[in-house]
Amino acid sequence: MTGQDHAETWLTEAVRRVTGSPTAVRSLFPAVGREVGRAALRPEEDPGGLVHGTVDDQARVLIVSALVSSLADEPEALARELRELYRYGDDAEKRGLLRGLVAVADRAPDPADPVIAAGLLAVRDALRANDVRLVAAAMGPFASAHLDDHSWRHGVLKCLFVEVPLAAVAELPRRTDAELLRMVADYAAERRAAGRVVPADAEALLATGGGRPPAGPRPGEDTGAGGRPPERARPTDAADPGEEA
Amino acid sequence: MRIFDPHIHMTSRTTDDYEAMYAAGVRALVEPAFWLGQPRTNVGSFTDYFDGLIGWERFRAAQFGIRHHCTIALNPKEANDPRCVEVLDVLPRYLAKDGVVAVGEVGYDSMTPEEDRVLAHQLELAREHRLPVMVHTPHRDKLAGTRRTLDVVRESGLDPEMVVVDHLNEVTVELVADSGCWMGFSIYPDTKMDEHRMVEILRRYGPDRKLVNSAADWGRSDPLKTARTGEAMRAAGFAEGLVSTVLWDNPVAFYGQSGRLVLDPLPGFTGDSATFSGNSVLRGARADAASAPAGGGAV
């Protein structure tokens, strides 16, 4: 049996077991790297797997998805498993759990939803970490859907600080607002004042111009409150890099 | 010279050390869980420390091209504190983790009944998790402590091939050689063992089942003592292949019994060259990445 065959067989069986018995995730989650490998999914363009993740990240996303399905009617139990997978996870497990939150990104925003609360707990913890792979994994579709504006903006700024490519941030154009652009412009000014290079991603973000104003006027309106006006116009061809994260 | 340091407490070391170790040829290491100088008073202090060994420290090492593994256990000194013994209940969770390549450091400090009980329990955990064991031998009453350690290992029924007895010297090496266990030597600037005495031990007993480590920690110690031992071996006329056996092949063989070693070069670092190929490896390819390593400071 090749490594690839083994990985696929193991993962299929792991998903089947979690679907039938959700607590099986506790022993399967730590074993993923040993069973399926750990390489970056697109090593040429993304050697650290910051943007596209790794083979074990991808497998853990499937396992978390199976967990979410099998506990669909028990949000408290699902929240507990998610919390514990993160709390007791090593670096790779924490990363996989963060990426797996994509499976609950579509839940309707609800402050009383324990599943969203569990996801936010993990995301906020990861954004305090200095492990850049955790920071990158935290800024996926779940954060885009559920993280408050202030924390989300700080997440983006942290990505610039620790040089996580902004391609790792899901739905960057949709959530970019004038306040984020002000923060990034200030950051760029601070770097220039120190004679340091301004990251290309910061320049590119500033070049997109407007963004969503923080107070919520019409989408696309330029230069909202509290911000230094961006210098350049919004390009018309900005793809959404976050879609791939 | 490619080096695997089988026992080093990187939590206590700086990034300068990581850089110097990479430059000296260190490509992989094992960091055993141990005491921190300041005694811990509750289980939470242990779990946060263990989380660091399987998280932050692994990441920090990877930034410098070094594969980090660890061992997990309740150490013998703190085995005597009833506030800490409950950590035994959370060990199984950690022993299931990637990169956890042994149970350790276990063993004796003052040879108390509490230490007896905790050692026996953890040898049993090693058997259940099919992991090797790293045994610390005491600073005080070393010879008697080593004898007693070997007795307990024998009674546990563990295969001696799965056990390394560490911090050995001229007085204790023969006992351990006869037991079938692996022999660990911690090369220090001025205490347990130095590189020239180590060369004499290798000359006398041969390289089989010998592990040489720096055991560098928060005390007076030197993370390059593995490399210094390699140099002393060469100067004493040992062939290059034997240097490699002691400094790489032996630790790989011992910890490889866990099935959990990851030794392929990190992205952006080549396997053999001693060049540090840039700081941008974990951040995606970026043309302008020219500053200090990410995570190198609090953000």
Coordinates of C-alpha atoms in Angstrom, one line a residue:
Chain A
M1 CA 0.0 0.0 0.0
T2 CA 1.5 3.4 -0.9
G3 CA 1.6 6.3 1.5
Q4 CA -1.1 8.0 -0.4
D5 CA -3.4 5.0 -0.3
H6 CA -2.7 4.5 3.4
A7 CA -3.5 8.2 4.1
E8 CA -6.8 8.0 2.2
T9 CA -7.9 4.7 3.8
W10 CA -7.0 6.0 7.3
L11 CA -8.9 9.3 6.7
T12 CA -12.0 7.6 5.3
E13 CA -12.0 5.3 8.4
A14 CA -11.4 8.3 10.7
V15 CA -14.3 10.2 9.3
R16 CA -16.5 7.1 9.5
R17 CA -15.6 6.6 13.2
V18 CA -16.2 10.3 14.1
T19 CA -19.5 10.2 12.3
G20 CA -20.6 7.2 14.3
S21 CA -18.9 8.1 17.6
P22 CA -18.0 11.8 18.0
T23 CA -15.7 11.3 21.0
A24 CA -13.4 9.1 18.8
V25 CA -12.1 12.5 17.6
R26 CA -10.1 12.8 20.8
S27 CA -7.7 10.0 19.9
L28 CA -7.8 10.5 16.1
F29 CA -7.0 14.2 16.1
P30 CA -3.5 13.9 17.5
A31 CA -2.6 11.0 15.1
V32 CA -3.4 12.8 11.8
G33 CA 0.1 13.9 11.0
R34 CA 1.6 10.5 11.6
E35 CA -1.1 8.9 9.3
V36 CA -1.5 11.2 6.4
G37 CA 1.7 13.4 6.4
R38 CA 2.4 17.0 7.1
A39 CA 3.6 18.6 3.8
A40 CA 2.4 21.9 2.6
L41 CA -0.4 21.5 0.0
R42 CA 1.2 23.9 -2.4
P43 CA 4.9 23.9 -1.5
E44 CA 6.1 25.9 -4.5
E45 CA 4.1 29.0 -3.8
D46 CA 3.3 28.5 -0.1
P47 CA 6.2 26.5 1.5
G48 CA 4.9 27.0 5.1
G49 CA 1.3 26.2 4.3
L50 CA 0.3 29.6 5.7
V51 CA -2.2 30.3 2.9
H52 CA -3.3 27.0 1.7
G53 CA -2.5 24.8 4.7
T54 CA -0.9 21.4 4.9
V55 CA -1.9 17.8 4.2
D56 CA -2.7 17.3 7.9
D57 CA -4.7 20.6 8.0
Q58 CA -6.8 19.4 5.2
A59 CA -7.5 16.0 6.9
R60 CA -8.4 17.7 10.1
V61 CA -10.8 20.0 8.3
L62 CA -12.6 16.8 7.1
I63 CA -12.6 15.3 10.6
V64 CA -14.0 18.5 12.2
S65 CA -16.6 18.6 9.5
A66 CA -17.6 15.0 10.4
L67 CA -17.8 16.0 14.1
V68 CA -20.0 19.0 13.3
S69 CA -22.4 16.8 11.3
S70 CA -22.6 14.1 13.9
L71 CA -23.3 16.6 16.7
A72 CA -25.5 18.9 14.6
D73 CA -28.4 18.5 17.1
E74 CA -26.2 18.9 20.2
P75 CA -24.6 22.4 20.1
E76 CA -23.4 22.2 23.7
A77 CA -21.6 18.8 23.1
L78 CA -20.2 20.1 19.9
A79 CA -18.9 23.3 21.6
R80 CA -17.2 21.2 24.3
E81 CA -15.4 19.0 21.8
L82 CA -14.2 22.0 19.8
R83 CA -13.0 23.7 22.9
E84 CA -11.1 20.6 24.2
L85 CA -9.6 19.8 20.8
Y86 CA -8.1 23.3 20.8
R87 CA -7.2 23.4 24.5
Y88 CA -5.3 20.1 24.5
G89 CA -4.1 20.3 20.9
D90 CA -0.4 20.6 19.9
D91 CA 0.5 23.3 17.4
A92 CA -0.7 21.2 14.4
E93 CA -4.0 20.2 16.1
K94 CA -4.7 23.8 17.1
R95 CA -4.1 24.8 13.5
G96 CA -6.3 22.0 12.1
L97 CA -9.1 23.0 14.5
L98 CA -8.9 26.6 13.5
R99 CA -9.1 25.6 9.8
G100 CA -11.9 23.2 10.6
L101 CA -14.0 26.1 11.9
V102 CA -14.9 26.6 8.3
A103 CA -17.5 23.9 9.0
V104 CA -19.4 26.2 11.4
A105 CA -18.7 29.5 9.6
D106 CA -22.2 29.5 8.1
R107 CA -24.1 29.5 11.4
A108 CA -26.3 32.5 11.9
P109 CA -24.6 35.0 14.2
D110 CA -26.0 34.5 17.7
P111 CA -24.3 35.5 20.9
A112 CA -26.0 32.6 22.7
D113 CA -24.7 30.0 20.3
P114 CA -22.1 28.0 22.3
V115 CA -20.5 26.7 19.0
I116 CA -19.7 30.2 17.8
A117 CA -18.5 31.1 21.3
A118 CA -16.1 28.0 21.2
G119 CA -14.8 29.0 17.8
L120 CA -14.2 32.6 18.9
L121 CA -12.4 31.4 22.0
A122 CA -9.9 29.5 19.7
V123 CA -9.6 32.3 17.2
R124 CA -8.9 34.9 19.9
D125 CA -6.3 32.7 21.5
A126 CA -4.6 32.0 18.2
L127 CA -4.4 35.7 17.4
R128 CA -2.6 36.3 20.7
A129 CA 0.0 33.6 19.7
N130 CA 3.3 34.3 18.1
D131 CA 3.2 31.1 16.0
V132 CA 2.5 32.5 12.6
R133 CA 0.8 29.4 11.4
L134 CA -1.8 29.7 14.1
V135 CA -2.3 33.4 13.2
A136 CA -2.8 32.5 9.6
A137 CA -5.2 29.7 10.3
A138 CA -7.2 31.9 12.6
M139 CA -8.1 34.4 9.9
G140 CA -10.2 32.0 7.8
P141 CA -13.9 32.1 6.9
F142 CA -15.0 31.6 10.5
A143 CA -13.3 34.8 11.7
S144 CA -14.5 36.6 8.6
A145 CA -18.1 35.6 9.5
H146 CA -18.0 36.0 13.3
L147 CA -15.1 38.0 14.6
D148 CA -16.0 41.5 15.7
D149 CA -14.6 44.4 13.6
H150 CA -12.0 45.5 16.2
S151 CA -10.5 42.1 16.7
W152 CA -10.6 41.3 13.0
R153 CA -8.7 44.5 12.1
H154 CA -6.1 43.7 14.7
G155 CA -5.9 40.2 13.2
V156 CA -5.1 41.7 9.8
L157 CA -2.5 44.0 11.3
K158 CA -0.9 41.2 13.1
C159 CA -0.6 39.2 9.8
L160 CA 1.3 42.2 8.4
F161 CA 3.5 42.4 11.5
V162 CA 4.5 38.7 11.5
E163 CA 4.5 38.5 7.7
V164 CA 1.6 36.2 7.2
P165 CA 0.5 36.8 3.6
L166 CA -2.9 38.6 3.5
A167 CA -4.0 35.9 1.0
A168 CA -4.5 33.9 4.2
V169 CA -7.2 36.3 5.4
A170 CA -10.7 35.2 4.2
E171 CA -12.9 37.8 2.6
L172 CA -10.4 40.6 3.0
P173 CA -12.1 43.0 0.5
R174 CA -15.6 42.5 2.0
R175 CA -14.4 43.2 5.6
T176 CA -11.8 45.9 4.8
D177 CA -13.1 49.2 6.1
A178 CA -11.7 52.8 6.5
E179 CA -10.5 52.1 10.1
L180 CA -8.4 49.1 8.9
L181 CA -6.9 51.3 6.1
R182 CA -6.1 54.0 8.7
M183 CA -4.4 51.4 10.9
V184 CA -2.4 50.0 7.9
A185 CA -1.5 53.5 6.7
D186 CA -0.2 54.4 10.1
Y187 CA 1.7 51.1 10.2
A188 CA 3.3 51.9 6.8
A189 CA 4.2 55.4 8.0
E190 CA 5.9 54.0 11.1
R191 CA 7.9 51.5 9.0
R192 CA 9.0 54.3 6.6
A193 CA 10.0 56.5 9.5
A194 CA 12.2 53.7 10.8
G195 CA 13.7 53.2 7.4
R196 CA 12.2 49.8 7.1
V197 CA 10.5 48.1 4.1
V198 CA 6.7 48.4 4.0
P199 CA 5.3 44.9 3.3
A200 CA 4.0 44.6 -0.2
D201 CA 0.7 43.3 1.1
A202 CA 0.3 46.5 3.1
E203 CA 0.9 48.6 0.1
A204 CA -1.5 46.5 -1.9
L205 CA -4.2 46.8 0.7
L206 CA -3.8 50.5 0.8
A207 CA -3.9 50.7 -2.9
T208 CA -7.4 49.2 -2.8
G209 CA -8.6 52.5 -1.5
G210 CA -11.9 52.7 0.2
G211 CA -13.3 49.7 1.9
R212 CA -16.4 49.5 4.2
P213 CA -16.6 52.5 6.5
P214 CA -16.8 51.5 10.1
A215 CA -20.1 53.2 10.9
G216 CA -21.8 51.4 8.1
P217 CA -22.7 53.8 5.4
R218 CA -23.0 52.6 1.8
P219 CA -20.6 49.8 0.9
G220 CA -17.9 51.2 -1.4
E221 CA -18.1 54.7 -0.1
D222 CA -14.5 56.0 0.1
T223 CA -12.5 57.1 3.1
G224 CA -14.9 56.8 6.0
A225 CA -14.7 58.5 9.4
G226 CA -11.5 58.4 11.5
G227 CA -9.2 57.7 8.7
R228 CA -6.4 59.3 6.7
P229 CA -7.7 59.3 3.1
P230 CA -6.1 56.5 1.1
E231 CA -4.0 57.9 -1.7
R232 CA -5.0 55.6 -4.5
A233 CA -8.2 54.6 -6.1
R234 CA -9.8 51.1 -5.6
P235 CA -8.7 48.8 -8.4
T236 CA -11.5 47.2 -10.3
D237 CA -9.9 43.8 -10.7
A238 CA -9.2 42.9 -7.1
A239 CA -9.8 39.2 -6.7
D240 CA -10.8 37.9 -3.3
P241 CA -7.7 36.1 -2.1
G242 CA -9.5 35.0 1.0
E243 CA -11.6 32.6 -1.0
E244 CA -8.7 30.2 -1.2
A245 CA -7.8 30.3 2.5
Chain B
M1 CA 28.9 17.2 11.0
R2 CA 25.2 16.4 11.4
I3 CA 24.1 16.4 15.0
F4 CA 21.0 15.2 16.9
D5 CA 21.1 16.5 20.5
P6 CA 19.1 13.8 22.4
H7 CA 18.7 15.9 25.6
I8 CA 18.6 19.7 25.7
H9 CA 16.2 22.1 27.5
M10 CA 15.6 24.7 24.8
T11 CA 12.9 26.5 26.8
S12 CA 15.8 27.9 28.8
R13 CA 17.8 29.0 25.8
T14 CA 17.9 32.0 23.4
T15 CA 17.5 32.3 19.7
D16 CA 21.2 33.0 19.5
D17 CA 21.7 29.4 20.8
Y18 CA 19.4 28.0 18.1
E19 CA 21.4 29.9 15.4
A20 CA 24.7 28.7 16.8
M21 CA 23.4 25.2 17.1
Y22 CA 22.3 25.2 13.5
A23 CA 25.6 26.6 12.4
A24 CA 27.4 23.8 14.3
G25 CA 25.3 21.1 12.5
V26 CA 22.4 20.5 14.9
R27 CA 19.4 19.5 12.8
A28 CA 17.2 17.7 15.4
L29 CA 16.8 17.5 19.1
V30 CA 14.8 16.1 22.0
E31 CA 13.7 18.4 24.8
P32 CA 12.8 16.4 27.9
A33 CA 10.2 17.7 30.3
F34 CA 12.0 18.5 33.6
W35 CA 11.9 20.9 36.5
L36 CA 12.3 24.6 35.9
G37 CA 14.5 25.8 38.8
Q38 CA 11.4 27.4 40.4
P39 CA 9.2 24.7 41.9
R40 CA 5.7 24.3 40.4
T41 CA 2.8 24.2 42.8
N42 CA -0.2 23.0 40.6
V43 CA -1.1 20.8 37.7
G44 CA -1.9 23.8 35.5
S45 CA 1.8 24.9 35.5
F46 CA 2.7 21.5 34.1
T47 CA 0.1 21.5 31.3
D48 CA 1.1 25.0 30.2
Y49 CA 4.7 23.8 30.1
F50 CA 3.8 20.6 28.2
D51 CA 1.8 22.7 25.8
G52 CA 4.9 24.8 25.2
L53 CA 7.0 21.7 24.5
I54 CA 4.5 20.5 21.8
G55 CA 3.7 24.0 20.5
W56 CA 5.7 27.1 20.9
E57 CA 9.1 25.6 21.3
R58 CA 8.6 23.3 18.3
F59 CA 7.7 26.4 16.2
R60 CA 10.7 28.4 17.6
A61 CA 13.1 25.6 16.7
A62 CA 11.6 25.2 13.2
Q63 CA 12.4 28.8 12.5
F64 CA 16.0 28.0 12.8
G65 CA 15.9 24.8 10.7
I66 CA 15.9 22.4 13.7
R67 CA 13.4 19.6 14.2
H68 CA 12.2 19.7 17.8
H69 CA 10.8 16.6 19.7
C70 CA 10.1 16.2 23.3
T71 CA 9.6 13.7 26.2
I72 CA 6.8 14.2 28.7
A73 CA 6.7 13.1 32.3
L74 CA 6.5 14.1 36.0
N75 CA 10.1 14.7 37.0
P76 CA 11.5 12.9 40.1
K77 CA 12.1 16.1 42.1
E78 CA 8.5 17.2 41.8
A79 CA 7.2 13.7 42.2
N80 CA 7.6 14.4 46.0
D81 CA 5.1 17.3 46.0
P82 CA 1.5 16.1 46.5
R83 CA 0.2 19.2 44.7
C84 CA 2.0 18.1 41.5
V85 CA 1.4 14.3 41.5
E86 CA -2.1 14.7 39.9
V87 CA -0.3 15.6 36.7
L88 CA 0.0 11.8 36.2
D89 CA -3.7 11.8 35.2
V90 CA -3.1 14.1 32.3
L91 CA 0.0 12.5 31.0
P92 CA -1.8 10.0 28.7
R93 CA -3.3 12.9 26.7
Y94 CA 0.2 14.2 26.0
L95 CA 1.8 10.8 25.4
A96 CA -0.5 10.5 22.3
K97 CA 1.0 13.6 20.6
D98 CA 3.1 13.9 17.6
G99 CA 6.7 14.6 18.4
V100 CA 6.5 13.1 21.9
V101 CA 9.2 10.5 21.5
A102 CA 9.6 9.1 25.0
V103 CA 8.4 9.2 28.6
G104 CA 10.9 11.3 30.5
E105 CA 12.7 12.5 32.5
V106 CA 11.7 10.0 35.1
G107 CA 13.9 8.4 37.8
Y108 CA 15.2 9.3 41.2
D109 CA 16.3 12.5 42.9
S110 CA 16.3 11.7 46.7
M111 CA 15.1 8.1 46.3
T112 CA 11.9 8.5 48.3
P113 CA 8.9 6.1 48.4
E114 CA 7.0 8.7 46.4
E115 CA 9.6 8.7 43.7
D116 CA 9.4 4.9 43.6
R117 CA 5.7 5.0 43.0
V118 CA 5.8 7.7 40.4
L119 CA 8.6 6.0 38.5
A120 CA 6.8 2.6 38.4
H121 CA 3.6 4.3 37.3
Q122 CA 5.4 6.1 34.4
L123 CA 7.2 3.0 33.3
E124 CA 3.8 1.4 33.0
L125 CA 2.6 4.4 30.9
A126 CA 5.5 3.9 28.6
R127 CA 4.6 0.3 28.0
E128 CA 0.9 1.3 27.3
H129 CA 1.9 3.9 24.8
R130 CA 4.8 1.9 23.3
L131 CA 7.2 4.7 24.0
P132 CA 10.9 4.6 25.0
V133 CA 11.8 6.0 28.4
M134 CA 14.4 8.5 29.4
V135 CA 15.7 8.0 32.9
H136 CA 17.5 10.7 34.9
T137 CA 20.1 9.4 37.4
P138 CA 20.5 11.4 40.6
H139 CA 23.2 13.9 41.4
R140 CA 23.6 12.7 45.0
D141 CA 24.3 9.0 45.8
K142 CA 24.6 8.4 42.0
L143 CA 25.9 4.8 42.0
A144 CA 23.3 3.5 44.4
G145 CA 20.6 5.5 42.6
T146 CA 21.6 4.0 39.3
R147 CA 21.5 0.5 40.7
R148 CA 18.1 1.0 42.1
T149 CA 16.9 2.5 38.8
L150 CA 18.1 -0.5 36.9
D151 CA 16.3 -2.8 39.4
V152 CA 13.0 -1.0 38.9
V153 CA 13.4 -1.1 35.1
R154 CA 14.1 -4.8 35.2
E155 CA 11.0 -5.4 37.4
S156 CA 8.9 -3.4 35.0
G157 CA 9.5 -6.0 32.3
L158 CA 10.3 -3.2 29.8
D159 CA 12.7 -4.2 27.0
P160 CA 16.0 -2.6 28.1
E161 CA 16.5 -1.5 24.5
M162 CA 13.6 0.9 25.1
V163 CA 15.3 2.7 28.0
V164 CA 18.1 5.2 28.1
V165 CA 19.8 5.9 31.5
D166 CA 21.2 9.3 31.4
H167 CA 23.9 11.5 33.1
L168 CA 26.3 8.6 33.4
N169 CA 30.0 8.8 34.2
E170 CA 33.0 6.5 34.7
V171 CA 31.5 5.0 37.8
T172 CA 28.0 4.2 36.5
V173 CA 28.6 3.3 32.8
E174 CA 29.5 -0.3 33.3
L175 CA 26.4 -1.1 35.3
V176 CA 24.2 0.3 32.5
A177 CA 26.2 -1.3 29.7
D178 CA 25.6 -4.7 31.4
S179 CA 21.8 -4.1 31.8
G180 CA 21.2 -3.8 28.0
C181 CA 19.8 -0.2 28.4
W182 CA 21.1 2.7 26.3
M183 CA 23.7 4.9 28.0
G184 CA 23.3 8.7 28.0
F185 CA 26.1 11.2 28.8
S186 CA 25.5 14.9 29.5
I187 CA 28.6 16.9 28.5
Y188 CA 28.8 20.0 30.8
P189 CA 31.4 22.8 31.1
D190 CA 32.5 21.6 34.5
T191 CA 30.3 19.0 36.1
K192 CA 28.8 15.6 35.1
M193 CA 31.1 14.8 32.2
D194 CA 33.3 16.6 29.7
E195 CA 34.1 15.9 26.1
H196 CA 37.6 14.5 26.7
R197 CA 36.4 12.1 29.4
M198 CA 33.7 11.2 27.0
V199 CA 36.2 10.3 24.3
E200 CA 37.9 8.0 26.8
I201 CA 34.6 6.3 27.6
L202 CA 33.9 5.8 23.8
R203 CA 37.4 4.4 23.3
R204 CA 37.0 2.0 26.2
Y205 CA 33.4 0.8 25.7
G206 CA 32.8 1.6 22.0
P207 CA 29.9 3.6 20.4
D208 CA 27.1 1.0 20.8
R209 CA 24.0 2.3 22.7
K210 CA 25.8 5.5 23.6
L211 CA 24.0 8.9 23.4
V212 CA 25.9 12.1 23.9
N213 CA 23.9 15.2 24.8
S214 CA 24.6 18.8 26.0
A215 CA 21.6 18.8 28.4
A216 CA 21.9 22.5 28.2
D217 CA 19.4 24.3 30.5
W218 CA 19.1 27.3 32.8
G219 CA 22.2 26.4 34.7
R220 CA 25.8 26.8 33.5
S221 CA 25.8 24.7 30.4
D222 CA 26.7 24.8 26.7
P223 CA 24.4 23.9 23.8
L224 CA 27.4 23.2 21.6
K225 CA 28.9 20.4 23.7
T226 CA 27.7 17.8 21.3
A227 CA 29.7 19.5 18.5
R228 CA 32.7 19.8 20.9
T229 CA 32.5 16.1 21.6
G230 CA 32.5 15.4 17.8
E231 CA 35.6 17.6 17.5
A232 CA 37.3 15.8 20.4
M233 CA 36.5 12.4 18.8
R234 CA 38.1 13.5 15.5
A235 CA 41.2 14.9 17.3
A236 CA 41.5 11.6 19.1
G237 CA 41.5 9.8 15.7
F238 CA 38.0 8.5 15.6
A239 CA 36.8 8.0 12.0
E240 CA 34.1 10.3 10.6
G241 CA 31.6 7.4 10.5
L242 CA 32.0 6.8 14.2
V243 CA 31.4 10.4 15.0
S244 CA 28.2 10.2 12.9
T245 CA 27.2 7.0 14.7
V246 CA 27.4 8.6 18.1
L247 CA 26.0 12.1 17.2
W248 CA 23.3 11.2 14.7
D249 CA 22.6 7.5 14.1
N250 CA 22.4 6.4 17.7
P251 CA 19.8 9.0 18.8
V252 CA 17.8 8.3 15.6
A253 CA 17.8 4.6 16.4
F254 CA 16.8 5.1 20.0
Y255 CA 14.0 7.6 19.6
G256 CA 13.0 6.1 16.3
Q257 CA 11.5 3.3 18.4
S258 CA 8.7 5.7 19.1
G259 CA 7.7 5.8 15.4
R260 CA 7.3 9.6 15.9
L261 CA 10.6 11.2 14.7
V262 CA 10.3 13.7 11.9
L263 CA 13.7 14.3 10.4
D264 CA 13.2 15.7 6.9
P265 CA 14.7 19.1 6.4
L266 CA 12.4 22.1 7.1
P267 CA 11.1 24.0 4.1
G268 CA 13.8 26.5 3.1
F269 CA 16.6 24.7 4.8
T270 CA 18.7 22.1 3.1
G271 CA 19.6 18.9 4.8
D272 CA 23.4 19.0 4.8
S273 CA 24.5 22.6 4.2
A274 CA 25.2 24.7 7.2
T275 CA 23.8 27.8 5.5
F276 CA 21.0 29.5 7.2
S277 CA 18.9 30.2 4.1
G278 CA 16.8 33.1 5.3
N279 CA 14.2 34.0 7.7
S280 CA 11.2 34.0 5.5
V281 CA 10.7 30.2 5.4
L282 CA 7.6 30.0 7.5
R283 CA 5.9 33.1 6.0
G284 CA 5.4 32.2 2.4
A285 CA 7.6 33.4 -0.3
R286 CA 8.0 37.2 -0.1
A287 CA 10.4 39.4 -2.0
D288 CA 10.8 41.9 0.8
A289 CA 11.1 39.7 3.8
A290 CA 14.3 41.1 5.3
S291 CA 13.6 41.7 8.9
A292 CA 14.0 39.6 12.0
P293 CA 12.2 36.2 12.2
A294 CA 8.5 36.3 12.8
G295 CA 7.7 35.5 16.3
G296 CA 11.2 36.6 17.3
G297 CA 9.6 39.1 19.6
A298 CA 6.3 39.7 21.4
V299 CA 3.8 41.0 19.0

